[in-house]
Coordinates of C-alpha atoms and ligand atoms in Angstrom, one line a residue:
M430 CA 187.2 218.1 -149.6
K431 CA 187.2 217.2 -146.3
R432 CA 184.4 214.6 -144.9
T433 CA 181.7 215.5 -143.3
K434 CA 180.5 213.5 -139.9
I435 CA 177.1 211.8 -140.4
S436 CA 176.0 213.7 -137.3
Q437 CA 176.5 217.1 -138.9
V438 CA 174.9 216.1 -142.2
L439 CA 171.5 215.0 -140.4
E440 CA 171.6 217.9 -137.9
Q441 CA 173.4 220.9 -139.7
S442 CA 174.1 220.2 -143.8
E443 CA 171.7 222.1 -146.2
V444 CA 170.1 220.1 -148.4
G445 CA 171.5 220.6 -152.3
S446 CA 174.9 220.8 -150.7
S447 CA 177.8 218.7 -152.1
L448 CA 180.0 216.6 -149.4
I449 CA 181.9 213.8 -148.4
V450 CA 180.9 211.3 -146.3
K451 CA 183.3 208.2 -144.9
G452 CA 182.0 205.4 -142.8
W453 CA 181.4 201.4 -142.8
V454 CA 178.2 200.0 -144.3
R455 CA 175.5 198.8 -142.5
A456 CA 173.3 197.5 -145.5
N457 CA 173.1 197.7 -148.9
R458 CA 170.0 197.3 -150.6
G459 CA 170.1 196.1 -154.2
N460 CA 173.1 198.0 -155.1
R461 CA 171.0 201.2 -154.9
F462 CA 170.5 202.2 -151.0
I463 CA 173.6 201.8 -149.1
Q464 CA 173.2 202.7 -145.0
I465 CA 176.0 203.9 -143.6
N466 CA 177.3 204.5 -140.6
D467 CA 180.7 206.4 -139.1
G468 CA 180.0 206.2 -135.3
S469 CA 179.7 209.8 -134.5
T470 CA 175.6 209.4 -134.0
I471 CA 173.7 206.0 -134.0
K472 CA 171.7 207.1 -137.2
N473 CA 173.4 205.9 -140.6
I474 CA 172.9 208.4 -143.7
Q475 CA 171.4 206.3 -146.8
A476 CA 173.6 206.4 -150.2
V477 CA 171.7 206.8 -153.1
V478 CA 173.3 205.0 -156.3
E479 CA 171.9 204.8 -160.1
F480 CA 174.0 202.0 -160.5
E481 CA 173.6 202.2 -164.0
N482 CA 176.4 204.8 -163.9
F483 CA 179.0 202.5 -161.8
D484 CA 181.3 199.7 -162.5
E485 CA 179.5 196.8 -161.1
N486 CA 182.9 195.4 -159.8
V487 CA 183.2 198.2 -157.2
L488 CA 179.5 197.9 -156.0
K489 CA 179.9 194.3 -155.4
K490 CA 182.3 195.4 -153.1
V491 CA 180.4 197.7 -151.2
T492 CA 179.2 194.7 -148.4
T493 CA 177.9 194.9 -145.0
G494 CA 181.4 195.9 -142.9
A495 CA 183.2 197.6 -145.6
S496 CA 184.6 201.1 -145.3
V497 CA 183.6 203.6 -148.1
A498 CA 183.9 206.8 -149.0
V499 CA 180.7 208.5 -150.9
S500 CA 180.5 212.2 -152.6
G501 CA 177.6 213.3 -153.5
K502 CA 175.0 216.5 -153.3
L503 CA 172.8 216.3 -149.8
V504 CA 169.0 215.4 -151.3
E505 CA 165.4 215.4 -149.7
S506 CA 164.9 211.9 -149.5
Q507 CA 161.9 210.2 -151.8
G508 CA 161.2 207.5 -149.5
S509 CA 160.8 207.2 -145.1
G510 CA 162.6 206.8 -142.7
Q511 CA 165.0 209.3 -143.8
A512 CA 164.6 213.1 -143.9
V513 CA 167.6 213.7 -146.4
E514 CA 170.1 210.9 -148.4
I515 CA 173.5 211.4 -150.5
M516 CA 172.8 211.3 -154.6
V517 CA 176.1 209.5 -155.1
E518 CA 178.5 211.0 -157.6
T519 CA 181.5 208.7 -156.4
I520 CA 182.0 206.0 -154.4
E521 CA 185.4 204.6 -153.0
V522 CA 185.5 201.2 -151.2
L523 CA 188.8 202.1 -148.4
G524 CA 188.6 198.8 -146.8
E525 CA 186.6 195.5 -148.1
A526 CA 185.5 193.1 -145.6
N527 CA 185.1 190.0 -147.3
P528 CA 181.6 187.9 -147.2
E529 CA 182.8 185.2 -146.0
E530 CA 184.2 186.3 -142.7
I531 CA 181.5 188.3 -142.2
Q532 CA 179.7 185.1 -141.5
K533 CA 181.7 184.0 -138.9
T534 CA 181.4 187.6 -137.2
V535 CA 178.8 189.6 -135.1
M536 CA 178.1 191.5 -138.8
Q537 CA 175.7 189.0 -140.3
P538 CA 172.5 190.8 -140.0
K539 CA 170.7 189.6 -137.3
R540 CA 170.1 190.1 -133.5
H541 CA 173.0 188.3 -131.4
S542 CA 172.9 187.7 -127.7
L543 CA 175.0 190.3 -125.8
E544 CA 177.3 186.8 -124.5
Y545 CA 178.1 186.5 -128.2
L546 CA 179.2 190.2 -128.5
R547 CA 181.5 190.2 -125.8
E548 CA 183.6 187.5 -127.6
Q549 CA 183.7 189.4 -130.5
A550 CA 184.7 193.0 -128.9
H551 CA 186.6 194.1 -131.3
L552 CA 183.1 194.1 -133.6
R553 CA 180.8 194.7 -131.3
F554 CA 181.5 198.4 -131.1
R555 CA 180.0 198.0 -134.9
T556 CA 176.7 197.4 -133.7
N557 CA 173.9 199.8 -132.6
T558 CA 173.6 198.7 -129.0
F559 CA 177.3 198.8 -128.1
G560 CA 177.5 202.2 -129.9
A561 CA 175.0 204.1 -128.1
V562 CA 176.0 202.3 -124.7
F563 CA 180.2 203.5 -125.9
R564 CA 179.0 207.0 -127.1
I565 CA 176.8 207.0 -123.5
R566 CA 179.4 205.9 -121.9
H567 CA 181.7 208.9 -122.7
A568 CA 178.8 211.5 -122.0
V569 CA 178.8 210.0 -118.4
S570 CA 182.5 210.6 -118.2
F571 CA 182.5 214.1 -119.4
A572 CA 179.4 214.6 -117.3
I573 CA 181.3 214.3 -114.4
H574 CA 184.4 216.0 -115.2
K575 CA 182.1 219.1 -116.3
Y576 CA 180.3 219.0 -113.1
F577 CA 183.0 219.0 -110.7
N578 CA 185.1 221.4 -112.5
D579 CA 181.7 223.5 -112.4
Q580 CA 181.4 223.0 -108.4
G581 CA 185.4 224.2 -108.3
F582 CA 187.2 220.9 -107.6
F583 CA 190.3 219.9 -108.7
Y584 CA 190.7 216.7 -110.3
L585 CA 193.7 214.8 -108.5
H586 CA 195.3 211.6 -110.5
T587 CA 196.7 209.1 -107.4
P588 CA 198.7 206.3 -107.9
I589 CA 197.5 203.2 -109.6
I590 CA 200.7 201.3 -108.1
T591 CA 200.5 201.6 -104.4
G592 CA 201.4 199.9 -101.1
S593 CA 198.3 201.2 -99.2
D594 CA 194.8 198.5 -99.4
A595 CA 192.6 201.4 -98.7
E596 CA 189.2 199.0 -98.3
G597 CA 191.2 197.0 -96.0
A598 CA 189.8 194.1 -97.5
G599 CA 192.2 192.1 -98.7
E600 CA 191.5 191.3 -102.7
I601 CA 194.7 193.1 -104.1
F602 CA 196.5 192.4 -107.4
H603 CA 200.3 192.3 -106.0
V604 CA 202.6 194.0 -108.5
S605 CA 206.2 192.5 -108.7
N606 CA 209.2 191.9 -111.1
L607 CA 210.8 189.4 -108.8
D608 CA 211.4 185.7 -110.9
P609 CA 208.8 183.7 -109.4
K610 CA 210.2 180.6 -110.1
N611 CA 213.5 182.0 -108.1
P612 CA 212.4 184.7 -105.5
P613 CA 214.9 186.5 -103.2
L614 CA 214.4 185.1 -100.0
T615 CA 215.2 186.1 -96.3
E616 CA 216.2 184.0 -93.7
E617 CA 213.1 182.9 -92.6
G618 CA 212.6 181.7 -96.3
N619 CA 210.0 184.5 -97.2
I620 CA 210.0 186.1 -100.1
D621 CA 212.6 189.2 -99.9
Y622 CA 210.3 192.3 -101.0
S623 CA 213.4 194.2 -100.3
K624 CA 214.5 192.9 -103.3
D625 CA 211.8 193.9 -105.5
F626 CA 211.6 197.1 -107.8
F627 CA 209.9 199.4 -105.3
G628 CA 212.0 197.9 -102.3
K629 CA 209.0 197.0 -100.5
Q630 CA 205.6 194.9 -101.1
V631 CA 203.1 196.8 -103.2
N632 CA 200.0 196.1 -105.5
L633 CA 197.2 197.8 -107.5
T634 CA 194.9 200.4 -106.2
V635 CA 191.5 199.4 -104.4
S636 CA 191.1 203.2 -104.2
G637 CA 192.3 206.9 -104.5
Q638 CA 190.7 207.7 -101.0
L639 CA 193.4 208.1 -98.8
E640 CA 195.6 209.8 -101.3
A641 CA 192.8 211.8 -101.9
E642 CA 192.4 213.0 -98.5
L643 CA 195.7 214.6 -98.2
A644 CA 194.7 216.3 -100.9
A645 CA 191.4 217.5 -100.1
L646 CA 193.2 218.6 -96.7
A647 CA 195.2 221.4 -98.8
L648 CA 192.7 221.7 -101.6
G649 CA 189.2 221.5 -99.7
Q650 CA 187.9 219.9 -102.1
V651 CA 188.9 217.3 -104.9
Y652 CA 188.2 214.1 -107.3
T653 CA 189.7 211.0 -108.5
F654 CA 188.5 209.4 -111.5
G655 CA 190.8 206.3 -112.3
P656 CA 191.0 202.5 -113.0
T657 CA 190.7 200.5 -109.9
F658 CA 191.9 196.8 -109.2
R659 CA 189.7 194.1 -107.2
A660 CA 190.6 190.6 -107.2
E661 CA 187.0 189.5 -105.5
N662 CA 186.3 186.0 -107.1
S663 CA 182.5 187.2 -107.5
N664 CA 181.3 186.4 -111.2
T665 CA 178.0 188.6 -111.0
S666 CA 176.4 190.9 -112.8
R667 CA 177.9 193.7 -111.1
H668 CA 181.6 193.1 -110.3
L669 CA 184.7 193.6 -112.5
A670 CA 188.1 192.9 -111.2
E671 CA 189.0 196.2 -113.4
F672 CA 186.8 198.7 -113.3
W673 CA 186.9 202.8 -112.9
M674 CA 185.7 205.0 -109.9
I675 CA 184.8 208.5 -109.1
E676 CA 186.3 210.2 -105.4
P677 CA 185.1 213.3 -104.8
E678 CA 186.7 214.3 -101.1
V679 CA 185.7 217.3 -99.2
A680 CA 187.1 218.9 -96.5
F681 CA 184.8 220.6 -93.7
N682 CA 181.9 218.2 -95.2
D683 CA 180.2 216.3 -92.5
L684 CA 178.0 212.9 -93.7
N685 CA 174.5 215.0 -94.0
D686 CA 177.0 217.5 -96.7
N687 CA 178.1 214.3 -98.2
M688 CA 174.8 213.0 -98.5
D689 CA 173.6 216.3 -100.8
L690 CA 176.3 216.4 -102.6
T691 CA 175.9 212.8 -103.5
E692 CA 172.3 212.9 -104.7
D693 CA 173.1 216.4 -106.8
F694 CA 176.1 214.7 -108.6
L695 CA 173.8 211.8 -109.1
K696 CA 170.7 213.7 -110.4
Y697 CA 173.2 215.9 -112.4
I698 CA 174.8 212.8 -114.5
T699 CA 171.3 211.6 -115.4
N700 CA 169.9 214.9 -116.4
Y701 CA 172.8 215.5 -118.4
I702 CA 172.1 212.0 -120.3
L703 CA 168.5 212.9 -120.7
D704 CA 169.4 216.1 -121.9
N705 CA 172.3 215.3 -124.3
C706 CA 172.1 211.6 -125.6
K707 CA 168.1 211.7 -127.3
H708 CA 169.3 209.2 -130.4
D709 CA 170.7 206.8 -128.5
L710 CA 169.2 206.8 -125.1
S711 CA 165.6 206.4 -127.7
F712 CA 167.5 203.4 -129.2
L713 CA 168.3 201.4 -125.8
N714 CA 164.5 202.2 -124.4
E715 CA 163.4 201.0 -127.4
R716 CA 165.3 197.9 -127.1
E717 CA 164.8 197.6 -123.8
I718 CA 160.4 197.7 -124.1
K719 CA 161.3 194.9 -126.9
E720 CA 163.5 192.9 -124.5
Q721 CA 160.6 193.3 -121.9
Q722 CA 157.6 191.8 -124.1
S723 CA 159.7 188.4 -124.0
K724 CA 159.4 188.2 -120.0
P725 CA 156.7 187.0 -118.0
Q726 CA 154.6 190.1 -116.8
K727 CA 155.7 189.5 -113.2
D728 CA 159.5 190.1 -114.2
R729 CA 158.7 193.0 -116.2
N730 CA 159.9 196.6 -115.3
E731 CA 157.4 198.9 -113.9
L732 CA 159.0 201.8 -116.0
T733 CA 160.9 201.9 -118.9
L734 CA 164.7 203.2 -119.0
V735 CA 163.6 206.9 -119.9
E736 CA 161.1 206.8 -117.3
R737 CA 163.5 205.3 -114.6
L738 CA 166.3 208.2 -115.1
E739 CA 163.3 210.7 -115.3
F740 CA 162.0 209.4 -111.5
V741 CA 165.8 209.8 -110.0
R742 CA 166.4 213.0 -111.5
D743 CA 162.8 214.2 -110.2
N744 CA 162.1 212.8 -107.0
D745 CA 164.3 212.6 -103.1
F746 CA 166.4 209.7 -102.6
K747 CA 165.3 208.0 -99.0
R748 CA 167.6 208.8 -96.4
L749 CA 167.5 206.2 -93.5
T750 CA 169.4 204.2 -91.4
Y751 CA 171.1 200.9 -91.3
T752 CA 169.2 200.1 -88.0
E753 CA 166.1 201.2 -89.3
A754 CA 166.5 199.3 -92.4
I755 CA 167.3 196.6 -90.7
E756 CA 163.7 197.3 -88.8
V757 CA 162.2 197.3 -92.1
L758 CA 163.5 194.1 -93.5
K759 CA 162.3 192.2 -90.1
R760 CA 158.6 193.3 -90.9
S761 CA 159.0 192.5 -94.8
K762 CA 156.9 189.8 -96.4
P763 CA 159.9 188.2 -97.7
Y764 CA 161.6 188.2 -94.6
K765 CA 158.7 186.2 -92.8
K766 CA 157.9 184.2 -95.7
K767 CA 161.2 183.1 -95.0
K768 CA 162.7 184.1 -98.8
F769 CA 165.4 185.9 -97.8
K770 CA 168.8 183.6 -98.8
Y771 CA 171.1 185.3 -96.5
E772 CA 170.4 186.6 -92.7
V773 CA 168.7 189.5 -91.3
E774 CA 170.2 190.6 -88.2
W775 CA 171.9 193.7 -86.6
G776 CA 175.1 193.6 -87.2
V777 CA 175.5 191.7 -90.7
D778 CA 176.4 193.3 -93.8
L779 CA 173.0 193.6 -95.9
Q780 CA 173.2 191.3 -99.5
S781 CA 172.3 192.7 -102.4
E782 CA 168.5 190.6 -101.9
H783 CA 168.0 193.4 -99.0
E784 CA 169.3 196.2 -100.8
R785 CA 167.3 195.8 -103.9
Y786 CA 163.9 195.2 -101.4
L787 CA 164.3 198.3 -99.8
V788 CA 165.0 200.1 -103.6
E789 CA 162.2 198.4 -105.6
K790 CA 159.3 197.0 -103.4
E791 CA 159.8 198.9 -100.3
F792 CA 160.5 202.8 -100.5
K793 CA 160.4 202.2 -105.0
C794 CA 163.0 205.1 -105.7
P795 CA 167.0 205.4 -104.9
V796 CA 167.9 204.7 -101.2
I797 CA 170.8 206.3 -98.6
L798 CA 171.6 203.8 -96.2
T799 CA 173.8 205.1 -92.8
D800 CA 175.2 204.9 -89.6
Y801 CA 176.6 201.0 -90.7
P802 CA 177.9 199.2 -87.8
A803 CA 181.3 200.0 -87.2
E804 CA 182.8 196.1 -87.7
I805 CA 181.3 195.8 -91.5
K806 CA 182.9 198.8 -92.7
A807 CA 186.1 200.2 -93.5
F808 CA 188.7 201.6 -90.8
Y809 CA 188.7 205.0 -92.2
M810 CA 184.7 205.6 -91.0
R811 CA 184.3 208.2 -88.4
E812 CA 182.8 206.5 -85.1
N813 CA 179.3 207.9 -83.8
E814 CA 178.8 208.8 -80.4
D815 CA 176.8 205.7 -80.0
G816 CA 180.6 203.7 -79.9
K817 CA 178.8 201.2 -82.4
T818 CA 178.1 202.5 -85.5
V819 CA 180.4 204.5 -88.4
A820 CA 179.1 207.7 -90.2
A821 CA 179.2 205.6 -93.4
M822 CA 176.7 205.8 -96.6
D823 CA 176.1 203.8 -99.2
V824 CA 173.5 205.1 -102.3
L825 CA 171.3 201.8 -103.3
F826 CA 169.8 202.1 -106.8
P827 CA 166.9 200.5 -108.6
G828 CA 168.4 197.3 -111.0
I829 CA 171.6 198.0 -109.9
G830 CA 172.0 197.9 -105.9
E831 CA 174.9 199.5 -104.2
I832 CA 176.2 202.3 -106.5
V833 CA 177.8 204.8 -104.5
G834 CA 180.0 203.8 -100.7
G835 CA 181.4 207.1 -98.8
S836 CA 181.2 208.4 -95.1
Q837 CA 182.7 211.2 -92.8
R838 CA 186.1 210.4 -92.1
E839 CA 187.9 209.5 -88.9
E840 CA 189.8 213.1 -88.1
R841 CA 190.4 212.0 -84.5
L842 CA 194.1 211.0 -84.0
D843 CA 193.6 209.4 -80.9
V844 CA 190.2 207.1 -82.7
L845 CA 191.8 206.5 -85.9
K846 CA 194.8 205.0 -83.5
R847 CA 192.7 202.4 -82.0
K848 CA 190.5 201.6 -84.8
C849 CA 193.9 201.0 -87.0
A850 CA 194.4 198.4 -84.0
D851 CA 191.3 197.3 -83.9
F852 CA 191.5 196.4 -87.9
N853 CA 195.2 195.3 -87.7
I854 CA 196.2 197.7 -89.6
P855 CA 200.0 198.3 -89.2
E856 CA 200.0 202.3 -88.3
E857 CA 203.7 202.8 -89.9
D858 CA 202.7 201.9 -93.0
L859 CA 200.2 204.7 -93.1
W860 CA 202.1 207.5 -91.4
W861 CA 202.0 209.6 -94.2
Y862 CA 197.7 209.6 -93.7
M863 CA 198.4 209.3 -89.6
D864 CA 200.1 212.6 -90.4
T865 CA 197.0 214.6 -91.8
R866 CA 195.6 214.3 -88.4
K867 CA 198.1 216.2 -86.5
F868 CA 198.4 219.1 -88.8
G869 CA 195.3 221.1 -88.2
S870 CA 192.8 218.1 -88.8
V871 CA 189.4 218.9 -90.1
Q872 CA 186.1 217.1 -90.7
H873 CA 185.9 215.6 -94.1
A874 CA 183.9 213.4 -95.7
G875 CA 183.8 212.1 -99.4
F876 CA 182.2 209.0 -101.4
G877 CA 182.9 206.5 -104.5
L878 CA 181.0 206.1 -107.2
G879 CA 181.5 203.1 -109.6
F880 CA 181.8 204.7 -112.8
E881 CA 180.4 201.0 -114.7
R882 CA 177.3 200.9 -112.2
M883 CA 176.3 204.3 -113.0
V884 CA 176.6 203.0 -116.6
M885 CA 174.7 200.6 -116.2
F886 CA 172.1 202.7 -114.5
V887 CA 172.0 205.3 -117.6
T888 CA 172.1 202.9 -120.8
G889 CA 169.8 200.0 -118.8
M890 CA 172.2 197.1 -119.9
T891 CA 171.8 194.5 -117.1
N892 CA 175.3 192.9 -116.9
I893 CA 178.6 195.3 -115.7
R894 CA 180.3 193.8 -118.6
D895 CA 178.2 195.3 -121.6
V896 CA 179.1 198.7 -120.0
I897 CA 183.1 198.7 -120.5
P898 CA 185.1 198.3 -124.0
F899 CA 187.1 195.2 -122.4
P900 CA 185.9 193.2 -119.6
R901 CA 188.3 191.8 -116.7
T902 CA 186.7 189.6 -115.1
P903 CA 188.2 185.9 -113.0
Q904 CA 189.2 183.9 -115.9
N905 CA 188.7 186.9 -118.5
A906 CA 191.4 189.0 -119.8
E907 CA 191.3 188.3 -123.6
F908 CA 191.9 191.8 -126.1
Ligands
4AD11 O1 182.5 200.7 -101.4 P1 183.2 201.0 -101.8 O2 184.2 199.7 -101.4 O3 184.0 202.3 -101.7 C1 185.3 202.4 -101.5 O4 186.4 202.2 -102.3 C2 185.8 204.0 -101.0 N1 187.0 204.6 -101.0 C3 184.7 204.8 -101.5 C4 185.0 206.6 -101.0 O5 184.6 206.9 -99.9 N2 186.3 207.4 -101.5 O6 183.7 200.8 -103.7 C5 183.3 202.1 -104.2 C6 181.8 202.1 -105.2 C7 180.7 200.9 -104.9 O7 179.8 201.3 -104.6 C8 180.4 200.3 -106.2 O8 180.0 201.0 -107.2 C9 182.0 200.4 -107.5 O9 182.4 201.5 -106.5 N3 182.5 198.5 -106.9 C10 182.4 198.1 -107.9 N4 182.2 198.1 -109.4 C11 182.6 197.7 -110.2 N5 182.8 196.4 -109.9 C12 183.7 196.0 -108.3 N6 183.8 194.8 -108.5 C13 183.4 196.7 -107.2 N7 183.9 197.0 -106.3 C14 183.0 198.6 -105.7
MG12 MG1 181.1 199.5 -100.8

């Protein structure tokens, strides 16, 4: 007989049917009631053992963490808490879990801090919280592919190793196989990258956008979904050195089309999770409610996790320009009371405290800010008529801050050349990008969604390290 997954047992199997379940023991009460989980759902199946009929030496090994195969009949449960349970006919221990070792791990049956669980990334998958988070992470990823596929986008694989620093922020990881102790040197004494593997200096990509633009100007609408790398030394709860980004790029779209696409896309993902991840979401919702109760009233969320998702799904995002946002901030209480740490001045980039004020206090909904000053945004964004601002957009989410960054692209060759000069970007290096503006250039636009920030939003996790299986952050690349 083949094993039946627990999700299927609970949703589809008929009472009276014989089946085999395999999984890991979550709890064993008196060698009689054994909770088994196989990862297919947050729910456990209860296996009931008539211990008089079983070998004591086998039962002794059915400890928390051990893997077991259980066969038996599905019956209506006598106890409360579950509708069905398995009356065990045979039980086999597939892999033992040493109780002494368990004492040193996250598998002792008690509540652990998320920080502690991070140190045991191999075992944190076994916890309810991380099981839920990673099943939802999968669902978000699937929803993204489904959305774009249904809309006629093509999934484009852009390179991970590249010579370009698309965002121009200089936060790149170099890739080289030269001997660091004895690199070849040029006559001037610099490292001679022409002798390196690729014959030039290359790095891990910070964004697939520039390559995606090439494809969009031929295939019409494409999206990337891949890992991106940033050597930002910001040890915050919202930054990773390795994260995943989704970057759609659409020919013939302007900034308004771009905002419409973003809003529709984010609502779709949110709705998909509400519809398809009910058990996991409800667990995380309860978890958050409990956690909130230990906080002072003023620090508690106004809405529960599920309410926040429903709110995003059902309400229009507030759209305003950067210039309007500066005015709003200057009229705000925290500004007047000098509560903001960072400066609020036209031309200066907004900090997360400003973004969160706009979203959480002023508008109380997701916000799309547009038309930022040219100097604080990337070279490829389209210059507006005023000559001072560009057709940029940032989407700001409650509890997260910036979740999406995007823009209409500069499609005019002469303006793009001037921008390269302004930003000190050697045009020759980007000849392949500049070329798209020479052969049938058109208006086009796109954006980048930080995948982990979206997963934070739909799971309610407040640290980005807790929504990626193996976080990479400054001073940390364990596992
Ligand atoms: O705003 P960013 O830098 O935009 C771009 O890279 C553009 N090329 C996107 C485009 O127009 N195609 O990054 C996009 C998003 C941010 O809004 C944020 O959600 C996420 O990527 N992000 C990070 N997420 C985790 N850790 C980091 N260090 C991140 N940096 C950016
Ligand atoms: Mg950005």
